[in-house]
mmCIF file of C-alpha atoms and ligand atoms in Angstrom:
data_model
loop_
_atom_site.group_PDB
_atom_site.id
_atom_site.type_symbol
_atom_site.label_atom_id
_atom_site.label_comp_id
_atom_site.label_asym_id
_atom_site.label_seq_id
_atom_site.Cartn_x
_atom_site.Cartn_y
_atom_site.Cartn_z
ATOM 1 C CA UNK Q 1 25.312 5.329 -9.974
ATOM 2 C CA UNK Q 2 24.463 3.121 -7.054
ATOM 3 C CA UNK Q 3 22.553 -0.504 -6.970
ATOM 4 C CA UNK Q 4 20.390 -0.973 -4.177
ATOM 5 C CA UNK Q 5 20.155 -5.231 -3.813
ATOM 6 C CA UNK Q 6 20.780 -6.063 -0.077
ATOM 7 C CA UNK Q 7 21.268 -3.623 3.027
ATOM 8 C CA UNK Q 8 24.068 -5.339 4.054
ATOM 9 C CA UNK Q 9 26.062 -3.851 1.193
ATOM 10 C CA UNK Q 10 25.410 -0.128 2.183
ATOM 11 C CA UNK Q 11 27.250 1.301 4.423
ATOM 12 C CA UNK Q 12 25.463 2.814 7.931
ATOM 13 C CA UNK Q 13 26.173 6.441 7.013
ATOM 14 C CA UNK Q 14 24.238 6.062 3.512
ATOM 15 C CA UNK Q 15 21.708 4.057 5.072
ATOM 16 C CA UNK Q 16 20.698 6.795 7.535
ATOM 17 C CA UNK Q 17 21.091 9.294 4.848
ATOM 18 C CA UNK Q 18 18.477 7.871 2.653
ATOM 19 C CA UNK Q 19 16.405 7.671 6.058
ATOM 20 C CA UNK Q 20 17.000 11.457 6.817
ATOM 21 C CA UNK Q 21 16.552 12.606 3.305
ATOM 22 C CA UNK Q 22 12.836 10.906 3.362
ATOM 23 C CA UNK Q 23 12.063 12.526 6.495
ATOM 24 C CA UNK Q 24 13.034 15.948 5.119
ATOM 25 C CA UNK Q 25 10.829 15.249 1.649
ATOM 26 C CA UNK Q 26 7.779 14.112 3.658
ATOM 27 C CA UNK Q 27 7.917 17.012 5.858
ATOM 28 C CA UNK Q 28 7.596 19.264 2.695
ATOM 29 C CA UNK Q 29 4.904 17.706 1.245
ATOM 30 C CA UNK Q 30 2.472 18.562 3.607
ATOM 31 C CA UNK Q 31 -0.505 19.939 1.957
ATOM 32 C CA UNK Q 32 0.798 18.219 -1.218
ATOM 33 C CA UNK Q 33 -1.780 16.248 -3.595
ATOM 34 C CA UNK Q 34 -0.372 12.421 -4.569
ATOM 35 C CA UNK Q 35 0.806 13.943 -7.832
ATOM 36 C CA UNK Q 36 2.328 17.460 -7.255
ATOM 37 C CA UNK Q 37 6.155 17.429 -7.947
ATOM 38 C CA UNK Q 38 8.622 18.065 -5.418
ATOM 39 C CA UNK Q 39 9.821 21.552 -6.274
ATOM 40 C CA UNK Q 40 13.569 20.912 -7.090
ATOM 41 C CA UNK Q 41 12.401 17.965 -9.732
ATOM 42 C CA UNK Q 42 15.699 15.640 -9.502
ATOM 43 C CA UNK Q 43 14.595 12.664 -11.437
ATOM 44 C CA UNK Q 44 13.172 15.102 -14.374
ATOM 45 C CA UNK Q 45 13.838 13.211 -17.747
ATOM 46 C CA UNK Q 46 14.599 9.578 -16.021
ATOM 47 C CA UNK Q 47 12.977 6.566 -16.476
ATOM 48 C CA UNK Q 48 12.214 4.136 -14.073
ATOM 49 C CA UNK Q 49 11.492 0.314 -15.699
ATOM 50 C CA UNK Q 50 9.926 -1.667 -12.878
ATOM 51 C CA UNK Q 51 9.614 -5.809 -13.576
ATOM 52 C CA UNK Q 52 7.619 -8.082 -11.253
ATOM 53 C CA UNK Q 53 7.808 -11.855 -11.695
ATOM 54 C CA UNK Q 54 5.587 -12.025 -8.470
ATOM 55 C CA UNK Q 55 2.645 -10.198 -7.150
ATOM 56 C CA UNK Q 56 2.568 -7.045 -5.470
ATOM 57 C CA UNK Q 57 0.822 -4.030 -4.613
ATOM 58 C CA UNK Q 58 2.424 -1.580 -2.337
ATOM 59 C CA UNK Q 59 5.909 -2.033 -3.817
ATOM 60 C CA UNK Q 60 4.507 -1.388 -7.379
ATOM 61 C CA UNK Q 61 2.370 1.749 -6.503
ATOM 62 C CA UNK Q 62 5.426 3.423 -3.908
ATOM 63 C CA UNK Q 63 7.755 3.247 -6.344
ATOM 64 C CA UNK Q 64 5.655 4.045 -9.241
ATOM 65 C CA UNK Q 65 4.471 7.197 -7.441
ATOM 66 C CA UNK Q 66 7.554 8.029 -5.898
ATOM 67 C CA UNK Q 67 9.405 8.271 -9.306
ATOM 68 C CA UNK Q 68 6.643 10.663 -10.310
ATOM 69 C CA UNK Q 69 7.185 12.766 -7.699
ATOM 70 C CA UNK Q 70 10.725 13.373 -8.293
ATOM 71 C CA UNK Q 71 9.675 14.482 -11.953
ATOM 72 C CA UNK Q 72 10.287 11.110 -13.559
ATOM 73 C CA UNK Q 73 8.114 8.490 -14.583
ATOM 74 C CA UNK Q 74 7.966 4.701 -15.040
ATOM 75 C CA UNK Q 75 7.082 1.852 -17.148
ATOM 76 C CA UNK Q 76 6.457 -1.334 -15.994
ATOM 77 C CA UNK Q 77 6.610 -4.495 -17.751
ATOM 78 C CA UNK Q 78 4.735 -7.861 -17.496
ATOM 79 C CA UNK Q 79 7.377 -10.788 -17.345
ATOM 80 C CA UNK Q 80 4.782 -13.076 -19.668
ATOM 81 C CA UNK Q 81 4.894 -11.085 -22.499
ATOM 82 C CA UNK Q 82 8.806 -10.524 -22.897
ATOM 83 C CA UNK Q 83 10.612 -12.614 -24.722
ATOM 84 C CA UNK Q 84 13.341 -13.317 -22.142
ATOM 85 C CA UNK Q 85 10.171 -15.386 -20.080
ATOM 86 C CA UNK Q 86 9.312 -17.614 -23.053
ATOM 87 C CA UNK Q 87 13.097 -18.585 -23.603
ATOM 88 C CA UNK Q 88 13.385 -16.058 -26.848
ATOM 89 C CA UNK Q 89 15.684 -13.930 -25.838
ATOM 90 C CA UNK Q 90 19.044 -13.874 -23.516
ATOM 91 C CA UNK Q 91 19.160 -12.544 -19.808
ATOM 92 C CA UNK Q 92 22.151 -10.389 -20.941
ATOM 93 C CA UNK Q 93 20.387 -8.547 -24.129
ATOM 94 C CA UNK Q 94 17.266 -8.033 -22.538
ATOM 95 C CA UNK Q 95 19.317 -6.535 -20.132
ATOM 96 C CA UNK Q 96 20.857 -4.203 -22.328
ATOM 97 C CA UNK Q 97 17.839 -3.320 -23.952
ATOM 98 C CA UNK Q 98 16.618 -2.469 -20.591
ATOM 99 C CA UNK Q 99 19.495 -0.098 -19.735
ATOM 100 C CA UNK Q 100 19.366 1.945 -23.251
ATOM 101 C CA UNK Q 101 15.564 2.730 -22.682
ATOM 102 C CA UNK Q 102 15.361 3.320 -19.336
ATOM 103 C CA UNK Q 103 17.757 4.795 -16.403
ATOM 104 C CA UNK Q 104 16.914 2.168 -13.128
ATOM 105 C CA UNK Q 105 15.387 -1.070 -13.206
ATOM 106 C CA UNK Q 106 13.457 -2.322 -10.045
ATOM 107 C CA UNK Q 107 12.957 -5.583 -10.025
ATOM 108 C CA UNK Q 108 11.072 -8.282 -7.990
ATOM 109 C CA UNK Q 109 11.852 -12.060 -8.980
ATOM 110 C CA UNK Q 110 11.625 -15.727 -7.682
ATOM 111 C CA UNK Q 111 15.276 -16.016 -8.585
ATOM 112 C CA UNK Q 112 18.699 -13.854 -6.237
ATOM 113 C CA UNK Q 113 20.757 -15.469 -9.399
ATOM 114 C CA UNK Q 114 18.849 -13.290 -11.729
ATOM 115 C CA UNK Q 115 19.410 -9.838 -9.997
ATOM 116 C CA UNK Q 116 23.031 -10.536 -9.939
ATOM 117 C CA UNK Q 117 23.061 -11.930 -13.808
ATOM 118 C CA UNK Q 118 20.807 -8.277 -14.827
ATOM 119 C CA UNK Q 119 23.435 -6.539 -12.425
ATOM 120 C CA UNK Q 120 26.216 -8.125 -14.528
ATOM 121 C CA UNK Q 121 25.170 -7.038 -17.889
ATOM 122 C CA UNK Q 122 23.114 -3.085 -17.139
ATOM 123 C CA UNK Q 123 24.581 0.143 -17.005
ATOM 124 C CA UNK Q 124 22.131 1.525 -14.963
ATOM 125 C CA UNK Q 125 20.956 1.121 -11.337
ATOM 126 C CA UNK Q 126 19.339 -2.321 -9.964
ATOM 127 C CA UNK Q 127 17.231 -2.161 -7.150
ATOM 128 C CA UNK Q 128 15.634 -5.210 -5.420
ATOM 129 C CA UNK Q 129 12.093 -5.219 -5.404
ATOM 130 C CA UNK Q 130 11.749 -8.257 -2.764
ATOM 131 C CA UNK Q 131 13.681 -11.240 -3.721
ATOM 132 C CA UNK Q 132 13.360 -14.735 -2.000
ATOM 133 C CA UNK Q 133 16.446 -14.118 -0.297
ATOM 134 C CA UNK Q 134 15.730 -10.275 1.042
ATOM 135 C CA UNK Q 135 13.352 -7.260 0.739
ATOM 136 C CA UNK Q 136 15.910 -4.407 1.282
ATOM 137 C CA UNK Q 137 13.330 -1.520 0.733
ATOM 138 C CA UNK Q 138 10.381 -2.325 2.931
ATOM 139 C CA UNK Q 139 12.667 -2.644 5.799
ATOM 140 C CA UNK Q 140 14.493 0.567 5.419
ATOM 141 C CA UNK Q 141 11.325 1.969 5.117
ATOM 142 C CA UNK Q 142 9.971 0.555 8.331
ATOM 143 C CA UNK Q 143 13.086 1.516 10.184
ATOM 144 C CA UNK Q 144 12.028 4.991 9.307
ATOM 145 C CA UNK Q 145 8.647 4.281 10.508
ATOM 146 C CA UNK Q 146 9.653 3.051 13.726
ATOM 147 C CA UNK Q 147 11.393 6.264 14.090
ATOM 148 C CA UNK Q 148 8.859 8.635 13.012
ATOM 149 C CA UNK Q 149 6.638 7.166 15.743
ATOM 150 C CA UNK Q 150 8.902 6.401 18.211
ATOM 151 C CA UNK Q 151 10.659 9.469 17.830
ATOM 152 C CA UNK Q 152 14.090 8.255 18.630
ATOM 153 C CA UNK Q 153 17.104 6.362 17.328
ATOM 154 C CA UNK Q 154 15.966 2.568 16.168
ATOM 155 C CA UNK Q 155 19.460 2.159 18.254
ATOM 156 C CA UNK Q 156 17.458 2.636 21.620
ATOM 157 C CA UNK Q 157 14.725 0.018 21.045
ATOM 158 C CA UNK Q 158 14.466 -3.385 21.248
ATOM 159 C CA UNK Q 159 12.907 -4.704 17.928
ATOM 160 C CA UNK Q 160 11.089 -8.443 17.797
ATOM 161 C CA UNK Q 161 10.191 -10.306 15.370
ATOM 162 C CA UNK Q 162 7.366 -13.361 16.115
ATOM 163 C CA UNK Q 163 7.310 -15.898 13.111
ATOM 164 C CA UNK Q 164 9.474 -17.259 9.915
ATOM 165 C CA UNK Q 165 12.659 -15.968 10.418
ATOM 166 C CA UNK Q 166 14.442 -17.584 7.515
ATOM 167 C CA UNK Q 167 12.359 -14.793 5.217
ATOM 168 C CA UNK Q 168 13.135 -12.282 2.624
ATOM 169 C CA UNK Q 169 11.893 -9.901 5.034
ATOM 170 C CA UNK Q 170 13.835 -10.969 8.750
ATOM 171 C CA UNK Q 171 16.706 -11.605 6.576
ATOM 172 C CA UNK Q 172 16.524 -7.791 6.006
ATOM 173 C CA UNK Q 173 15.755 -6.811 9.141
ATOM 174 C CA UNK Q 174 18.380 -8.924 10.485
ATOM 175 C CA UNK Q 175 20.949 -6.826 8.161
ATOM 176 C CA UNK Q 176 19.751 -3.775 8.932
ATOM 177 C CA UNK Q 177 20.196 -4.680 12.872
ATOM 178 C CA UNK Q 178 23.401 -4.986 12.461
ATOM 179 C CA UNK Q 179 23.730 -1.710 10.665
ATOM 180 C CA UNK Q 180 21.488 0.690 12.514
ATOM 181 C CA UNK Q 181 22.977 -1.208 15.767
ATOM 182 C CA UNK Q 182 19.268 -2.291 17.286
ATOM 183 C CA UNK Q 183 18.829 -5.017 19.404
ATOM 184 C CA UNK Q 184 16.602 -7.850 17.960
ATOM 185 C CA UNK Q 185 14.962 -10.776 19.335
ATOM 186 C CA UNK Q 186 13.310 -12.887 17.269
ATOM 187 C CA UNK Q 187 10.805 -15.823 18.372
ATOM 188 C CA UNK Q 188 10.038 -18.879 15.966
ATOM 189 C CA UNK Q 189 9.893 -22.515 16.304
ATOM 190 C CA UNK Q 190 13.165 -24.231 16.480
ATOM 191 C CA UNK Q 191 13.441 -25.542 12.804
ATOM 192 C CA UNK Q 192 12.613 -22.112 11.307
ATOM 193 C CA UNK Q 193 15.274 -20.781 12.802
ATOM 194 C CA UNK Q 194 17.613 -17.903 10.701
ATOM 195 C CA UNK Q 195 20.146 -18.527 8.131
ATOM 196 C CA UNK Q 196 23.579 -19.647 9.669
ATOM 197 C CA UNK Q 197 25.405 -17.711 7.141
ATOM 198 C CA UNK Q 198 23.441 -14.673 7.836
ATOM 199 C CA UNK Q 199 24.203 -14.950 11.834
ATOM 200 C CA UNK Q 200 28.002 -16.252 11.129
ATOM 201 C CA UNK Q 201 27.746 -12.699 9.556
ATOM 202 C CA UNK Q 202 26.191 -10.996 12.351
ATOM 203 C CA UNK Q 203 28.644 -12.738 14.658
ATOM 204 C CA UNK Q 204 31.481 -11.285 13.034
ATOM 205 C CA UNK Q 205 29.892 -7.504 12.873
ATOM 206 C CA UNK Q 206 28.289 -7.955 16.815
ATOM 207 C CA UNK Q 207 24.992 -7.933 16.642
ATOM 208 C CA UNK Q 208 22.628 -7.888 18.829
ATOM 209 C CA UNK Q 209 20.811 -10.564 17.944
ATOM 210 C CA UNK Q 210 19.166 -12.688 20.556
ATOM 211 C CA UNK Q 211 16.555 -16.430 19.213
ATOM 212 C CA UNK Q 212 13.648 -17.660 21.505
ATOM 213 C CA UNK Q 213 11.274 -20.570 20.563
ATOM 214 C CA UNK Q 214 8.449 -18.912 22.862
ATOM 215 C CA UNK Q 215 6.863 -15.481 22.108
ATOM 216 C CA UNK Q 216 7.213 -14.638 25.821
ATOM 217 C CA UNK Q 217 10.948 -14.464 25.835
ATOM 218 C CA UNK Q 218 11.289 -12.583 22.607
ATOM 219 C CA UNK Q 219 8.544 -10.256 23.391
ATOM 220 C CA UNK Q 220 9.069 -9.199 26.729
ATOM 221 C CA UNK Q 221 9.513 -5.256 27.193
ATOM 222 C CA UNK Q 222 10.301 -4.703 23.401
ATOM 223 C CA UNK Q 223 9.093 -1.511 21.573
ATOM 224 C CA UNK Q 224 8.003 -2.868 18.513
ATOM 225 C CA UNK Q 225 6.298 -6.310 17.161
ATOM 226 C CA UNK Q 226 6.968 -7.391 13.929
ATOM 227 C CA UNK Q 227 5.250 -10.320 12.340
ATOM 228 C CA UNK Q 228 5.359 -11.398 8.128
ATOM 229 C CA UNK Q 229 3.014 -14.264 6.648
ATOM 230 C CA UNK Q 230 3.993 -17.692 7.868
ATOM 231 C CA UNK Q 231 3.927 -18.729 3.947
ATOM 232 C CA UNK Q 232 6.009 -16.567 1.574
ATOM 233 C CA UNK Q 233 5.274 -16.228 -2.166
ATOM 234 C CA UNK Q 234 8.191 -18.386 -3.039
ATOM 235 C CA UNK Q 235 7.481 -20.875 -0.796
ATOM 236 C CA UNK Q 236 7.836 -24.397 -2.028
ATOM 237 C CA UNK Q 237 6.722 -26.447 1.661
ATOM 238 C CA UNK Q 238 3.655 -28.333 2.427
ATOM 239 C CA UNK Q 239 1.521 -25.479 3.777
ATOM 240 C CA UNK Q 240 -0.817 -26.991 5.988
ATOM 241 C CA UNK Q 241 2.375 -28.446 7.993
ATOM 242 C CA UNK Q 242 3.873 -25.099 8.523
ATOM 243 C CA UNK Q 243 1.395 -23.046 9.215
ATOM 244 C CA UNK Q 244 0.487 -26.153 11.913
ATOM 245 C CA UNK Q 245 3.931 -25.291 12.941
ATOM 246 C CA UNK Q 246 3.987 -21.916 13.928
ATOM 247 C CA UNK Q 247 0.443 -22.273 15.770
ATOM 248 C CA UNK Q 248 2.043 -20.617 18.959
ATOM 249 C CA UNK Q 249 3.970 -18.143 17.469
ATOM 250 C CA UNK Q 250 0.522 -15.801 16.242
ATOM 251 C CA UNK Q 251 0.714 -12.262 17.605
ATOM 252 C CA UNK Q 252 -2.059 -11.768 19.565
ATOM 253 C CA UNK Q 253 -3.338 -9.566 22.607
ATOM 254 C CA UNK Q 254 -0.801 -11.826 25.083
ATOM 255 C CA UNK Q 255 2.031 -11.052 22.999
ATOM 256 C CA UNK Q 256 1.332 -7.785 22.848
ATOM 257 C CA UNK Q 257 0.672 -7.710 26.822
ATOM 258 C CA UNK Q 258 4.381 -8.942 27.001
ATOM 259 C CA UNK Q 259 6.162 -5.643 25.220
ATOM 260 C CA UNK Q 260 5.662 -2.334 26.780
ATOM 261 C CA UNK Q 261 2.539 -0.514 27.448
ATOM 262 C CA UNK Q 262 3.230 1.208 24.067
ATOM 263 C CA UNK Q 263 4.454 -1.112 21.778
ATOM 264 C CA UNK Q 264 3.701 -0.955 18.346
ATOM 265 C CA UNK Q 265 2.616 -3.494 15.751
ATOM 266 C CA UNK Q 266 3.809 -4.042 12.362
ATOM 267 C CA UNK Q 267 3.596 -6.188 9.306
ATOM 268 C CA UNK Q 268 4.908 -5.390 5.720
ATOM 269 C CA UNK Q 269 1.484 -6.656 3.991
ATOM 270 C CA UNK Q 270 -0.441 -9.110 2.846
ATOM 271 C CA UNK Q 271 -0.859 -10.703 5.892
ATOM 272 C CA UNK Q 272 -2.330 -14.279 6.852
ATOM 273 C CA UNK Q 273 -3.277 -16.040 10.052
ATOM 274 C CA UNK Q 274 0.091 -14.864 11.832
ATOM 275 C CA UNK Q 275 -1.787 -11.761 13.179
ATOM 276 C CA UNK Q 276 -4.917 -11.858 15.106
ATOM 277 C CA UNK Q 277 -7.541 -9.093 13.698
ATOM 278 C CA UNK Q 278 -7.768 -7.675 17.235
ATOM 279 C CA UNK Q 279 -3.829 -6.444 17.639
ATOM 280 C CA UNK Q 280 -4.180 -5.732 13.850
ATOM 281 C CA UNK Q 281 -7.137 -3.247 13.931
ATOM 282 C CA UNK Q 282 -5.615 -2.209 17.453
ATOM 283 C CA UNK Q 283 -4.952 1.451 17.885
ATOM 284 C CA UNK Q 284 -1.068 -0.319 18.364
ATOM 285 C CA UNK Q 285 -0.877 -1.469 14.589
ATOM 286 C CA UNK Q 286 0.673 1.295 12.724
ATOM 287 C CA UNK Q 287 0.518 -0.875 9.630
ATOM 288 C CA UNK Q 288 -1.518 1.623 7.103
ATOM 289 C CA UNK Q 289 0.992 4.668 7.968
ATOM 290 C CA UNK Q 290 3.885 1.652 7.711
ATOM 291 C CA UNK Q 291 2.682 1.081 3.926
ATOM 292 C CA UNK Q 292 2.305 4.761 3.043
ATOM 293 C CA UNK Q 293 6.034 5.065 4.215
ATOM 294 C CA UNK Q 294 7.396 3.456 1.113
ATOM 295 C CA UNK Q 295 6.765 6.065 -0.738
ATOM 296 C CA UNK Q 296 8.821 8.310 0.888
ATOM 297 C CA UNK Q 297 11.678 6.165 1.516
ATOM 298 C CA UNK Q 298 11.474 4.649 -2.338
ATOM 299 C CA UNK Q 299 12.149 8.250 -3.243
ATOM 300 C CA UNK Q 300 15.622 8.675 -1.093
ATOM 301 C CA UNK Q 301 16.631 5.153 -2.558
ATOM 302 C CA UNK Q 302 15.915 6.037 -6.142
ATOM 303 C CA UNK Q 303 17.957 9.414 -4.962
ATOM 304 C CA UNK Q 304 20.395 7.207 -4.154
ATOM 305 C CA UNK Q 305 20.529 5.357 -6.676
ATOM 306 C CA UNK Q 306 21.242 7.974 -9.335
ATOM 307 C CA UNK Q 307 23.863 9.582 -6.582
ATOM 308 C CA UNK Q 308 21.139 12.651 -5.927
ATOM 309 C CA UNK Q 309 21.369 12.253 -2.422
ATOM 310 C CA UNK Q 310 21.493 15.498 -0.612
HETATM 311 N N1 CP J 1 5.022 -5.312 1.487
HETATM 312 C C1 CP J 1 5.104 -5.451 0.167
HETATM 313 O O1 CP J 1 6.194 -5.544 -0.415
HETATM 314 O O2 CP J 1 3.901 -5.460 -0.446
HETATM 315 P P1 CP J 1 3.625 -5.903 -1.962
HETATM 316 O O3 CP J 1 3.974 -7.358 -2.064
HETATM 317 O O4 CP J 1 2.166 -5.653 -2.154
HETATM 318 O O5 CP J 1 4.478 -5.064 -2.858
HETATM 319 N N1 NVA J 2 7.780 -12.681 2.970
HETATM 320 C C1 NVA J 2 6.728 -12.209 2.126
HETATM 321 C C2 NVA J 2 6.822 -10.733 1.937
HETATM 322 C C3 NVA J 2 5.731 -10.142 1.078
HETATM 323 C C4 NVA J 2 5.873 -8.669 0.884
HETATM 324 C C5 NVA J 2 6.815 -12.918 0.786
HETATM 325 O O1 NVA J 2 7.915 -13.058 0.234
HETATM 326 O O2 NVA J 2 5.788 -13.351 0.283
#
């Protein structure tokens, strides 16, 4: 049994294997209705228990459906009415409870202390679902976009990223840089600048990460524009002053002028002002196939997870 909590505890070979393993599952399910069952049915009989302490959509409905297309199913519980929430019950028995009924747990929290305490006390997998300090599975799925459309190793492309990059998401993206050996540049004012634990880290692994505080630099000949929302859901900042903040950093037709001629656009949903509706709704933004994605690549992690990778 594997956990699946940050990238930058995978190694690069089972990283591309979960990559390569969607690719080869989407590929058969051409012709396929949302609910037919891939053939060989590896998940038959398992449980997946899903927990979200924050909102979501497309994590919640990739996951649910991807389980269900392996042959297993999920339940999903609403923190408010569990005891654990109201003080009633201990992190460590709920946790328990949790691993006799079910077989993985996905959860998304407000809290990287609680993933490790419900790692601490389960028996079965633990998979991030987004977590304030990283969001492991969107950007493993959008490496695999960026692939499928750019038909090449994410290892030849220059990846940037325009806006907060001290995010769940960047922080990600930042570990899987280093893992999938892409170059990033990253644009965002100077005070939002990333984590210096997370680039001590990328230091020591060589990285090949490069920080402007204009979109020009950053941008300039990349293949592909990534942007997130300026305000994240655990945000605790005055919101008005940072969205005031990052009022040159919006990814717009200019910025998109500055990559190549065939750049792409991306953003991991829901999205605010940091994206103009003209480069959004742009035959560049690839951000509806992007979401669809996660269903494919939820599937190779849950494979993962209960060591069915093949
Ligand atoms: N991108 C993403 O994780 O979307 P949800 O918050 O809707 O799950
Ligand atoms: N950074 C965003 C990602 C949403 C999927 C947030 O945490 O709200």
């Amino acid at each position: 049994m594997n956990h699946f909590i940050n990238i930058r505890d995978i190694s690069s070979s089972i990283l591309r294997k979960i990559i390569m393993n969607a690719k080869k599952r989407k590929i058969k399910r051409k012709k396929t209705s949302t609910l037919d069952l891939d053939p060989d049915k590896p998940l038959k009989g398992k449980l997946l228990i899903q927990m979200f302490e924050k909102s979501s959509l497309r994590t919640r409905l990739s996951f649910s459906i991807a389980v269900k297309q392996l042959s297993g199913d999920e339940v999903t519980l609403r923190p408010d009415e569990l005891h654990l929430s109201k003080g009633t019950e201990s992190l460590s028995d709920t946790a328990k409870i949790i691993s006799t009924f079910g077989n993985a747990f996905m959860l998304r929290t407000d809290s990287d202390k609680k993933i490790n305490e419900f790692k601490k006390y389960m028996s079965i997998p633990i998979i991030n679902g987004l977590s304030p300090s990283s969001h492991p599975t969107q950007v493993l799925s959008d490496i695999y976009t960026i692939e499928e459309i750019k038909k090449k190793p994410i290892s030849k492309l220059i990846i940037c990223w325009i806006g907060d990059a001290n995010n769940n998401v960047i922080n990600s993206l930042i570990e899987a840089s280093v893992k999938f050996s892409f170059k990033l540049n990253i644009a965002c004012p100077k005070k939002y600048e990333p984590n210096k634990e997370l680039l001590k880290w990328v230091k020591k692994n060589k990285g090949k990460i490069k920080i402007f505080n204009t979109t020009k630099e950053a941008a300039y000949k990349c293949d592909v524009i990534f942007t997130d929302k300026v305000i994240s859901m655990n945000d605790k900042v005055n919101k008005s002053k940072k969205l005031k903040d990052f009022r040159n950093f919006k990814v717009n037709s200019n910025v998109m002028n500055f990559a190549k001629k065939d750049a792409i656009f991306l953003h991991c949903l829901p999205r605010g002002p940091e994206v103009s509706d003209k480069v959004f709704f742009s035959k560049q933004s690839k951000v509806w196939q992007q979401a669809l994605n996660r269903i494919y690549v939820q599937k190779s992690i849950l494979l993962y997870c209960f060591d069915k990778l093949r």
